[in-house]
PDB file of C-alpha atoms in Angstrom:
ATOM      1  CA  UNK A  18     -23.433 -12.531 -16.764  1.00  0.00           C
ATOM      2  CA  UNK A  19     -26.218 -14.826 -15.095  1.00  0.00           C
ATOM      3  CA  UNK A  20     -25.233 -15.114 -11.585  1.00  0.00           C
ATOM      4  CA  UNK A  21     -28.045 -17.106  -9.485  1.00  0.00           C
ATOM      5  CA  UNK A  22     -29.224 -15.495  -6.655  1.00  0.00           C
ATOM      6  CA  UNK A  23     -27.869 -16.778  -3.321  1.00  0.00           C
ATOM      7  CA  UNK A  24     -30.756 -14.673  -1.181  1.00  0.00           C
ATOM      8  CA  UNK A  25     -32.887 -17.919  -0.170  1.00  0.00           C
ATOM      9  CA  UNK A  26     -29.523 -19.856   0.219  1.00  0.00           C
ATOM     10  CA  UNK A  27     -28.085 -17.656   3.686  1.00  0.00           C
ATOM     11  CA  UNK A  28     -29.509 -15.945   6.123  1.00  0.00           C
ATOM     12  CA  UNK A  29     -30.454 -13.122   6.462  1.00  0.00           C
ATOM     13  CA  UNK A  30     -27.949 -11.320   8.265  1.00  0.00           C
ATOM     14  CA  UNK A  31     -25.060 -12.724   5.580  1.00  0.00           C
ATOM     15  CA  UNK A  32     -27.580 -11.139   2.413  1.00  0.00           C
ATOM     16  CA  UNK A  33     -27.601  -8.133   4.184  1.00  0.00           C
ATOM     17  CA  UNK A  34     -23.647  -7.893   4.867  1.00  0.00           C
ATOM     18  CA  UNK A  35     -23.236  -9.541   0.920  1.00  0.00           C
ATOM     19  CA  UNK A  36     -25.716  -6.565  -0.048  1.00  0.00           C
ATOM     20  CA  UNK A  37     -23.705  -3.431   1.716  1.00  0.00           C
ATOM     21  CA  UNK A  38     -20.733  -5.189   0.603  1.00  0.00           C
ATOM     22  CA  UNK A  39     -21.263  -5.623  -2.859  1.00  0.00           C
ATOM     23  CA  UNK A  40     -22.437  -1.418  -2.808  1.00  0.00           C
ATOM     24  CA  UNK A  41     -19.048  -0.919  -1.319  1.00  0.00           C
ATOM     25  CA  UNK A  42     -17.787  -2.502  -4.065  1.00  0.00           C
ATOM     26  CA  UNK A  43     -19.705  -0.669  -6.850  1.00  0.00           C
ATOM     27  CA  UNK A  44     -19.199   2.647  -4.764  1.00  0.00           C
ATOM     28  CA  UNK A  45     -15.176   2.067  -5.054  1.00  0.00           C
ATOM     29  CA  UNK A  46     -15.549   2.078  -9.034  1.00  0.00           C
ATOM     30  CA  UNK A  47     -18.053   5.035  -8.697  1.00  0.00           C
ATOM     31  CA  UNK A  48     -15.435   7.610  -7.227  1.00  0.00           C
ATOM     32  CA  UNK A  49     -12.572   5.717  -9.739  1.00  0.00           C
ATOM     33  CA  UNK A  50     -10.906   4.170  -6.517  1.00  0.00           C
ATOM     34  CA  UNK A  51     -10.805   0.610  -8.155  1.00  0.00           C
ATOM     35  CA  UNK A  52      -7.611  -0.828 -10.107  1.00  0.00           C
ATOM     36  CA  UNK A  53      -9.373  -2.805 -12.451  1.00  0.00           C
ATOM     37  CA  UNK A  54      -9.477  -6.270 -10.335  1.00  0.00           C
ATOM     38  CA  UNK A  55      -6.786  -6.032  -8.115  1.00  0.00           C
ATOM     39  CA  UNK A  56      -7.983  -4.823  -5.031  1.00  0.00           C
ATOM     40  CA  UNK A  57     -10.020  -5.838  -2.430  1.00  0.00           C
ATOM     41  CA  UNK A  58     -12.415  -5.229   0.137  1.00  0.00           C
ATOM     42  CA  UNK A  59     -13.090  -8.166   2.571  1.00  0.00           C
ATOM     43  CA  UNK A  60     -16.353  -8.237   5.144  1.00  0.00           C
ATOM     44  CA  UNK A  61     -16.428 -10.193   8.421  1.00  0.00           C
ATOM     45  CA  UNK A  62     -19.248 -12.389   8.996  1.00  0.00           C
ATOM     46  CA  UNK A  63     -20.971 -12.051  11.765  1.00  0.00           C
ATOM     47  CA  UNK A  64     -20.645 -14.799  14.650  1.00  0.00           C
ATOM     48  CA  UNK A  65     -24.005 -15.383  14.532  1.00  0.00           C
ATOM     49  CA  UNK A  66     -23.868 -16.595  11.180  1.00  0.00           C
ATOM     50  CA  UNK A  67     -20.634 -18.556  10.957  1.00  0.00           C
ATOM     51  CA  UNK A  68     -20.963 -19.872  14.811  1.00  0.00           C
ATOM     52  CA  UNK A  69     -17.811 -18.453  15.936  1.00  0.00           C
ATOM     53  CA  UNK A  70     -15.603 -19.238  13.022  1.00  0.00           C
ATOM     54  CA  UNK A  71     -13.450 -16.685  11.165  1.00  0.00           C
ATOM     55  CA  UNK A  72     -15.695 -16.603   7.568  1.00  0.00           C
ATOM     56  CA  UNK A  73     -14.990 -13.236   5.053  1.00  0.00           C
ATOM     57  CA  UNK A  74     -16.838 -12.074   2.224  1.00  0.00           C
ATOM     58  CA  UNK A  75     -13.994 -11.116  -0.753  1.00  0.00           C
ATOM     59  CA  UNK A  76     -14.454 -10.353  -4.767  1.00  0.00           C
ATOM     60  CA  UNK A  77     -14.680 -12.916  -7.213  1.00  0.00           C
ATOM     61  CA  UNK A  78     -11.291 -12.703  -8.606  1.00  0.00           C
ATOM     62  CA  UNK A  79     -11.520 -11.187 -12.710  1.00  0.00           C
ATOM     63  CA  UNK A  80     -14.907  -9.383 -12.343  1.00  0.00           C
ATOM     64  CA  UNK A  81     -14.689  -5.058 -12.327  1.00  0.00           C
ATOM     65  CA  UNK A  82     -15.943  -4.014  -9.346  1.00  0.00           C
ATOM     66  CA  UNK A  83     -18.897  -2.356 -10.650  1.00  0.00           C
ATOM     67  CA  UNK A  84     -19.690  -5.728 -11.761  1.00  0.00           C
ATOM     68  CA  UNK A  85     -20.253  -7.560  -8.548  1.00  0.00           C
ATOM     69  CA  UNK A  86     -23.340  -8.387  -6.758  1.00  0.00           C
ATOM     70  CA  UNK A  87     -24.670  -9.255  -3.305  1.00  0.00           C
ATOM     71  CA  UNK A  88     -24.653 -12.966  -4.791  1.00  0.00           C
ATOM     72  CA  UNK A  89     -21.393 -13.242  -6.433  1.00  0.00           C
ATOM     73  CA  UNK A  90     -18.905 -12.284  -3.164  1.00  0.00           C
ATOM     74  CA  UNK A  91     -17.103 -15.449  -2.059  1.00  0.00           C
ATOM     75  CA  UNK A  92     -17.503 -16.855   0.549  1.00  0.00           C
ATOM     76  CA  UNK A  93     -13.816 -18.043   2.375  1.00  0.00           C
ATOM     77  CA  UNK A  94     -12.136 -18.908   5.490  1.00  0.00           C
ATOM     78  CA  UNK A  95      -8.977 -17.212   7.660  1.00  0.00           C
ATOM     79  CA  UNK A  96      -6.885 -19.200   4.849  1.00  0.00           C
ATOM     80  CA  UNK A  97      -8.962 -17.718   1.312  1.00  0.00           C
ATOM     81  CA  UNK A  98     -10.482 -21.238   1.044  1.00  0.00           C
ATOM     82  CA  UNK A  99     -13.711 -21.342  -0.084  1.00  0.00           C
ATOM     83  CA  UNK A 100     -16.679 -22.310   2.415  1.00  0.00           C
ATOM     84  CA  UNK A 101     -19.416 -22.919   0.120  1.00  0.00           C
ATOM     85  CA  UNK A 102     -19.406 -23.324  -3.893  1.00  0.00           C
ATOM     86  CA  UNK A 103     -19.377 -20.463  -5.876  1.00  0.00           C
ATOM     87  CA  UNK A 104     -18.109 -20.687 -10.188  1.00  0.00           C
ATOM     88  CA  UNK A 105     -16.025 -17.829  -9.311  1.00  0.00           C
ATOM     89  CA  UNK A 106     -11.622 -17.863  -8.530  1.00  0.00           C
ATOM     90  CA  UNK A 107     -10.601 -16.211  -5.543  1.00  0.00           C
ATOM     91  CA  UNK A 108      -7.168 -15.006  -5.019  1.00  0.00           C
ATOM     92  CA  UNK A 109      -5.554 -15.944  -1.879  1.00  0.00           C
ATOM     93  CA  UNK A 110      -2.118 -13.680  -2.322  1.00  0.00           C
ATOM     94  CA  UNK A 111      -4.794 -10.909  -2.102  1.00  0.00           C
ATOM     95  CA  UNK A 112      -5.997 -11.620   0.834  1.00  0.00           C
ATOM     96  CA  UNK A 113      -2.612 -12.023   2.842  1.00  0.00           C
ATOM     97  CA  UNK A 114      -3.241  -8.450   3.550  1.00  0.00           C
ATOM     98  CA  UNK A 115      -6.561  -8.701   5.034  1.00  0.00           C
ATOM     99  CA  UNK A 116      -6.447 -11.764   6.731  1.00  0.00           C
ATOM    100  CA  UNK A 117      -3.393 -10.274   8.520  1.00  0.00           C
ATOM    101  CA  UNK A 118      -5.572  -7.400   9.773  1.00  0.00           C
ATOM    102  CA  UNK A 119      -8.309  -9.137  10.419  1.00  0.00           C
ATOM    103  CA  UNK A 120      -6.327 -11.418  12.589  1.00  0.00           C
ATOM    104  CA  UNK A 121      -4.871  -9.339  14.460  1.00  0.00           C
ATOM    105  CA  UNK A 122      -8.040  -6.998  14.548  1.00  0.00           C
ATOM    106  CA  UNK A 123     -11.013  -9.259  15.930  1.00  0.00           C
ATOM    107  CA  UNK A 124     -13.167  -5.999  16.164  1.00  0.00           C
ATOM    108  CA  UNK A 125     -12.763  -5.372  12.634  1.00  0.00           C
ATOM    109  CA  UNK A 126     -15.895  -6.060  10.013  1.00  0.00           C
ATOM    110  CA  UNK A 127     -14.656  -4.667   7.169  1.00  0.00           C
ATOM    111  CA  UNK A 128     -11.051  -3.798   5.595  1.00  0.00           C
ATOM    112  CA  UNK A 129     -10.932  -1.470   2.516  1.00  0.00           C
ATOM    113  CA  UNK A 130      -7.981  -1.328   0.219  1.00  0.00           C
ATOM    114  CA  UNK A 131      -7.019   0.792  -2.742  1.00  0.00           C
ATOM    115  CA  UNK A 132      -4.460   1.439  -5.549  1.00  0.00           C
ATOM    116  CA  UNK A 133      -5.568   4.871  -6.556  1.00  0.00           C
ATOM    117  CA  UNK A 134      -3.116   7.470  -7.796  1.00  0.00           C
ATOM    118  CA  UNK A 135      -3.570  10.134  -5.114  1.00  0.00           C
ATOM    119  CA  UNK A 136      -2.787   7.373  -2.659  1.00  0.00           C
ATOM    120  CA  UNK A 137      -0.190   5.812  -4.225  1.00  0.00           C
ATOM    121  CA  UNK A 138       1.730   8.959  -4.236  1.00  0.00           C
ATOM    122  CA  UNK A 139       1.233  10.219  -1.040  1.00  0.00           C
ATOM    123  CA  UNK A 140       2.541   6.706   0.234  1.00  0.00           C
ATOM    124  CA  UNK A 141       5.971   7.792  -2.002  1.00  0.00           C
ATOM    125  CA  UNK A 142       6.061  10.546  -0.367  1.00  0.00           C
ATOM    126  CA  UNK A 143       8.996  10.671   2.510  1.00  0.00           C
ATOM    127  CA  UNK A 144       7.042  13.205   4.912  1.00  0.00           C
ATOM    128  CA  UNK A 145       3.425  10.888   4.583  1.00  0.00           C
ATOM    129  CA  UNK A 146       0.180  12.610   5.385  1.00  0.00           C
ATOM    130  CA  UNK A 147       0.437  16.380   6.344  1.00  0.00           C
ATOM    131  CA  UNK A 148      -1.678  18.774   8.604  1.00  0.00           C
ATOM    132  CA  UNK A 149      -2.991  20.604   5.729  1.00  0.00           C
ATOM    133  CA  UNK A 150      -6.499  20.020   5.643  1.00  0.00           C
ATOM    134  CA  UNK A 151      -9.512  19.251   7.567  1.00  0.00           C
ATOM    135  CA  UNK A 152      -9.539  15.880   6.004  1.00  0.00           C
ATOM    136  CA  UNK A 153      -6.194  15.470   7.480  1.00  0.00           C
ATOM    137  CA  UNK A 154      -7.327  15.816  10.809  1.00  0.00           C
ATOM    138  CA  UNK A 155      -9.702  12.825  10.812  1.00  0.00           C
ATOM    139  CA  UNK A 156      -6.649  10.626   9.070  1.00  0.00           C
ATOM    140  CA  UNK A 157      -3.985  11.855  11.362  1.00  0.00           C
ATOM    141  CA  UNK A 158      -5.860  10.950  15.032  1.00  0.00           C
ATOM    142  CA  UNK A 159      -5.510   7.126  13.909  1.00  0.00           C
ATOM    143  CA  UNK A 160      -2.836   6.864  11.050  1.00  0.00           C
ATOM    144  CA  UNK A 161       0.170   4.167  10.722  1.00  0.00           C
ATOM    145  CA  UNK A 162       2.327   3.255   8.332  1.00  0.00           C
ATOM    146  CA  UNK A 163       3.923   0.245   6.627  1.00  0.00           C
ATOM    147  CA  UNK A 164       7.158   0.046   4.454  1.00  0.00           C
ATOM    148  CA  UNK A 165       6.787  -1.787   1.380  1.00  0.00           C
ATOM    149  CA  UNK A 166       7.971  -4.966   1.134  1.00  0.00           C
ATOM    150  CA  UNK A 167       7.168  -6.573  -2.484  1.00  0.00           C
ATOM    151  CA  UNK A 168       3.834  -7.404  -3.760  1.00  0.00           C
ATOM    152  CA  UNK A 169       2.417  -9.042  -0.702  1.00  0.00           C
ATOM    153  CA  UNK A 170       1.632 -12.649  -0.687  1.00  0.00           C
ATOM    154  CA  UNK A 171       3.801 -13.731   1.963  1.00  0.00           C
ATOM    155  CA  UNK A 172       2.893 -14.767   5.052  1.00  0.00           C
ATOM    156  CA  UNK A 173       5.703 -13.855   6.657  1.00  0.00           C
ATOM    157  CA  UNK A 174       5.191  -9.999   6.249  1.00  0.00           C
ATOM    158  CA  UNK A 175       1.936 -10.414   8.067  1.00  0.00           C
ATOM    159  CA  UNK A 176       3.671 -10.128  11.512  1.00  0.00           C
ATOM    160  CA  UNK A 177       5.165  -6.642  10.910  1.00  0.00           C
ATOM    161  CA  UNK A 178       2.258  -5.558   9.060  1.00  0.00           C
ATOM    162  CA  UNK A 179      -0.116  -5.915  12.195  1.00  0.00           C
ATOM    163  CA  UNK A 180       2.475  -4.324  14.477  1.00  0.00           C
ATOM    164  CA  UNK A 181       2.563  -1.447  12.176  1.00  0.00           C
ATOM    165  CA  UNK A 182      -1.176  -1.113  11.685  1.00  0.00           C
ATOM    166  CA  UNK A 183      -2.034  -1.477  15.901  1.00  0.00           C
ATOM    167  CA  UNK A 184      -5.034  -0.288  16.658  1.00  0.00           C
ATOM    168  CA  UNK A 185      -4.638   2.422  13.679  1.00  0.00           C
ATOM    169  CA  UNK A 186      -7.531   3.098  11.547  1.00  0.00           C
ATOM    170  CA  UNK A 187      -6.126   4.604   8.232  1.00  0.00           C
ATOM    171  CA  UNK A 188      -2.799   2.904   6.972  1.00  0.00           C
ATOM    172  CA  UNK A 189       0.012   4.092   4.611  1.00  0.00           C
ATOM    173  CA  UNK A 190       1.195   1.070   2.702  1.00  0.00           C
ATOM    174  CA  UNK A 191       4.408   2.824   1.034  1.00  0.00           C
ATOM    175  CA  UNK A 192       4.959   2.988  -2.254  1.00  0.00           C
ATOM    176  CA  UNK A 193       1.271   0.821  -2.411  1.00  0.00           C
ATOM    177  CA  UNK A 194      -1.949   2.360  -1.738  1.00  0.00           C
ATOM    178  CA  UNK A 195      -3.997   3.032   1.406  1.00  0.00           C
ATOM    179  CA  UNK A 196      -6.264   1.056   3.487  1.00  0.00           C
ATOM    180  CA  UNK A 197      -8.847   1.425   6.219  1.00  0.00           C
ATOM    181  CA  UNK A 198     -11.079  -0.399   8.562  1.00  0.00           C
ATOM    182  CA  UNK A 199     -14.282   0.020   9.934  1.00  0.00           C
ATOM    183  CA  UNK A 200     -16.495  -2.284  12.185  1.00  0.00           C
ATOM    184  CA  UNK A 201     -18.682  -2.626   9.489  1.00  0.00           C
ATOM    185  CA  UNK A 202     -18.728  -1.719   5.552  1.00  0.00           C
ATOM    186  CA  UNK A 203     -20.193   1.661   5.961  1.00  0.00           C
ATOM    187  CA  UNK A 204     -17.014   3.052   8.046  1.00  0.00           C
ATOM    188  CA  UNK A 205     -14.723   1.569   6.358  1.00  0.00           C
ATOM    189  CA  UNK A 206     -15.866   2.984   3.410  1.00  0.00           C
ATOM    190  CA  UNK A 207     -16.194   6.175   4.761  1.00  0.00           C
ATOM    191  CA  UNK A 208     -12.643   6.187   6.113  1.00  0.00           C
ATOM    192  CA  UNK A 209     -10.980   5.359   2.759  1.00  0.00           C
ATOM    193  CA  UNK A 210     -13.288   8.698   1.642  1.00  0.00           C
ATOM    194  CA  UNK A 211     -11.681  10.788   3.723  1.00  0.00           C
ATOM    195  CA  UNK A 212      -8.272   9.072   3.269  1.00  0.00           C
ATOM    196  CA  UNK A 213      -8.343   9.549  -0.233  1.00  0.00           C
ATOM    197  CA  UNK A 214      -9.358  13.180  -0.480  1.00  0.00           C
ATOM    198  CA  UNK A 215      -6.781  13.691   2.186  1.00  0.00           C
ATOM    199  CA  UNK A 216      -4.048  12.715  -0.435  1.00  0.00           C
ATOM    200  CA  UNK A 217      -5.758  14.335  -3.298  1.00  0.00           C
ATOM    201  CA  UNK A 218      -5.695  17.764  -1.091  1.00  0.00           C
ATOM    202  CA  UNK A 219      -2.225  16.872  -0.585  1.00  0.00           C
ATOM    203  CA  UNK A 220      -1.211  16.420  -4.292  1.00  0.00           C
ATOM    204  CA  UNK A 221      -2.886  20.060  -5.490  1.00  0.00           C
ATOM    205  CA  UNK A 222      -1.501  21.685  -2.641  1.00  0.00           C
ATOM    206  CA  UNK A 223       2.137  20.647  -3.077  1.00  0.00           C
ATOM    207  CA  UNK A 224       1.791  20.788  -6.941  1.00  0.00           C
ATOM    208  CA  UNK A 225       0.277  24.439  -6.340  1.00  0.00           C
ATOM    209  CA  UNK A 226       4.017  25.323  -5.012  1.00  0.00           C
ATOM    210  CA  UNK A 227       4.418  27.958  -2.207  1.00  0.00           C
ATOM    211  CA  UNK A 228       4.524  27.513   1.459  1.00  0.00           C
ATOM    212  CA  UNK A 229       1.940  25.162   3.271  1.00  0.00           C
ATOM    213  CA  UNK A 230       0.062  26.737   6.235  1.00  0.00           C
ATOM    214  CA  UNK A 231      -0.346  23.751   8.655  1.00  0.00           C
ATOM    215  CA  UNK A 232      -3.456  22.988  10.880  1.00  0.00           C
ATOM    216  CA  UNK A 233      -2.178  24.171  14.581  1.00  0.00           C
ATOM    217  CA  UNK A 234      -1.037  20.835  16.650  1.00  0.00           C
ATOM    218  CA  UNK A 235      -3.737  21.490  19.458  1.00  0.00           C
ATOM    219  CA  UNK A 236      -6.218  21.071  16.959  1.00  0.00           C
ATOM    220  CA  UNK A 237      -5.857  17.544  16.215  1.00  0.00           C
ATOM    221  CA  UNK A 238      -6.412  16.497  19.824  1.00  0.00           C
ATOM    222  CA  UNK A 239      -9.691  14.982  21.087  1.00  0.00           C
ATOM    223  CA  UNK A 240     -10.607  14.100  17.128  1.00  0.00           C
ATOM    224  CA  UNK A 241     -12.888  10.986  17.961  1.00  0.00           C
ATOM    225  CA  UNK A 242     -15.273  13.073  19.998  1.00  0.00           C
ATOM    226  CA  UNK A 243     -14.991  15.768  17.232  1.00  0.00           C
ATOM    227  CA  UNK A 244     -16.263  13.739  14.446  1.00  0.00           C
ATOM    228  CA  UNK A 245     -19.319  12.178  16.812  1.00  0.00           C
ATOM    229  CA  UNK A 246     -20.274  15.795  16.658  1.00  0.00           C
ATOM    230  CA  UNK A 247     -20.053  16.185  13.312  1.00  0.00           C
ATOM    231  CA  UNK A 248     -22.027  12.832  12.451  1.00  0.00           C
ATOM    232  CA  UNK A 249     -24.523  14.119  14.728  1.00  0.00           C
ATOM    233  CA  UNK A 250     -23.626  10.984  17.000  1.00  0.00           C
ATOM    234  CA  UNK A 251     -24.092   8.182  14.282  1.00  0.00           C
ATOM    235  CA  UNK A 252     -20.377   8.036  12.483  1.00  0.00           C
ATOM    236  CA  UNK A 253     -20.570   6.156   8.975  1.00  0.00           C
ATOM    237  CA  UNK A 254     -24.486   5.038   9.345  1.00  0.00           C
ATOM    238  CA  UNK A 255     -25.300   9.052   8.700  1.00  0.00           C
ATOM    239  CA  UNK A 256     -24.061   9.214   5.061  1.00  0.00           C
ATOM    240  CA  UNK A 257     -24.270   5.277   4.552  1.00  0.00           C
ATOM    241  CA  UNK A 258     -28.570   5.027   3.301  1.00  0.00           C
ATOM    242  CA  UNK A 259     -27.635   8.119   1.363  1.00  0.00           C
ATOM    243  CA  UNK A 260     -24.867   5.917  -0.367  1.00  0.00           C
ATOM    244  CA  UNK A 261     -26.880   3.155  -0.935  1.00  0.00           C
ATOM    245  CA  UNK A 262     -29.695   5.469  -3.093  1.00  0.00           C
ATOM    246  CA  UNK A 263     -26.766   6.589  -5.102  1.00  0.00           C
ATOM    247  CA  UNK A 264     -25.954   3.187  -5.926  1.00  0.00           C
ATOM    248  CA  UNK A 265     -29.573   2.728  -6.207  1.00  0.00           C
ATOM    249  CA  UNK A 266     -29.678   5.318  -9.043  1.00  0.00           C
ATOM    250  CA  UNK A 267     -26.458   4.185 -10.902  1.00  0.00           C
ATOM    251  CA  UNK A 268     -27.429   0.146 -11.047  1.00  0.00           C
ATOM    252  CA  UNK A 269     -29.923  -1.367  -8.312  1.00  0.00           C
ATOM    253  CA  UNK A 270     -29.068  -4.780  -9.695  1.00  0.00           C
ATOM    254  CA  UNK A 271     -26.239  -4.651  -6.818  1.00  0.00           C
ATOM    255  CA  UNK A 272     -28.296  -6.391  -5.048  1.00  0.00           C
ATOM    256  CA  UNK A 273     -28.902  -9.453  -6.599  1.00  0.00           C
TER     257      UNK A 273
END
């Protein structure tokens, strides 16, 4: 597809966010999170770019994630309309879910949400996320849940879906998928990494059959301070340049 380059059209600050977004995206189908098109991952613009109003970056609606590019993302408002032209759809039942969040979650630059298999079982699975594994750890210190409530494009379920999500990080959406949120695209992304290796742990380990041994209680205390050690103080911004080489490698034209 020829997609004309929006670089010299925005500033500079909305290329960049269009540019980690669009890795985010090609990341996604890079570790087989994506569901064809029918997820999303939505990116806050900065106020310094939209002067104070609510503006999101989403996926052109129909294109495979590993198809999008820093120019192609869509440009919309708190309601999925579109701000400025663009060829492509969008799909505003798809974004019921992350307008709700980002609502209700002015902090929040980036909400990540997936379909995969490992998640969607896990989210079937009565006793949710268990202390089995280190990933678990990390999930468990800011987890929530959500009962399903149909395919969600209506409004009205927005309501109950922000008082289930809080100030929660990592959310169950049952019988659905996951989702996370970061302040910007690199820990949001990072979350749904350890979220989703967290359920495939889970899977093996209760397919393996046998008793579970369970990380000790005391353990999971104090985990935000834990994983600024571990990040050697920088959280998602020490693995994120790393991320963009590999996309680098795989297809630079991400970035277009």
């Amino acid at each position: 597809m020829h997609i004309p380059s929006l670089r010299d059209a925005v500033s500079a600050d909305e290329w960049a966010l269009r540019c980690d977004l669009a890795a985010c995206y090609r990341l996604v189908a890079a570790y087989g999170w994506s569901d064809l098109v029918f997820t999303h991952i939505s990116a806050k613009l900065p106020d310094s770019v939209t002067g104070g109003e609510h503006q999101f970056l989403i996926n052109p609606y129909g294109l495979m994630f590993d198809e999008i590019t820093a120019s192609s993302l869509v440009k919309v408002d708190m309601g999925c309309r579109k701000v400025i032209d663009s060829p492509f759809p969008v799909n505003p039942a798809g974004f019921v879910i992350h307008s709700a969040v980002h609502e209700a979650r002015p902090e929040v630059g980036c909400v990540l949400h997936t379909h995969t298999r490992a998640g969607v079982a896990v989210s079937a699975q009565q006793h949710g996320i268990l202390p089995i594994s280190q990933q678990s750890t990390f999930v468990l210190h800011s987890l929530a849940y959500h009962d399903y409530e149909g395919v969600a494009f209506r409004p009205d379920e927005k309501p109950r879906l922000q008082a289930d999500l809080g100030q929660a990080n990592f959310l169950v959406l049952r019988n659905h998928g996951l989702l996370t949120v970061g302040r910007g695209v690199a820990e949001a992304f990072l979350n749904m990494y350890t979220f989703e290796n967290t359920c495939r742990i889970q899977v093996d380990a209760l397919a393996g059959g046998g008793e579970l041994t369970q990380v000790n209680p005391s353990i999971l205390a104090n985990m935000g301070e834990v994983m600024k050690v571990a990040t050697a103080g920088q959280g998602a911004q020490l693995a994120w340049p790393a991320l963009l080489r590999k996309v680098e490698r795989l297809d630079p034209s991400y970035k277009t």
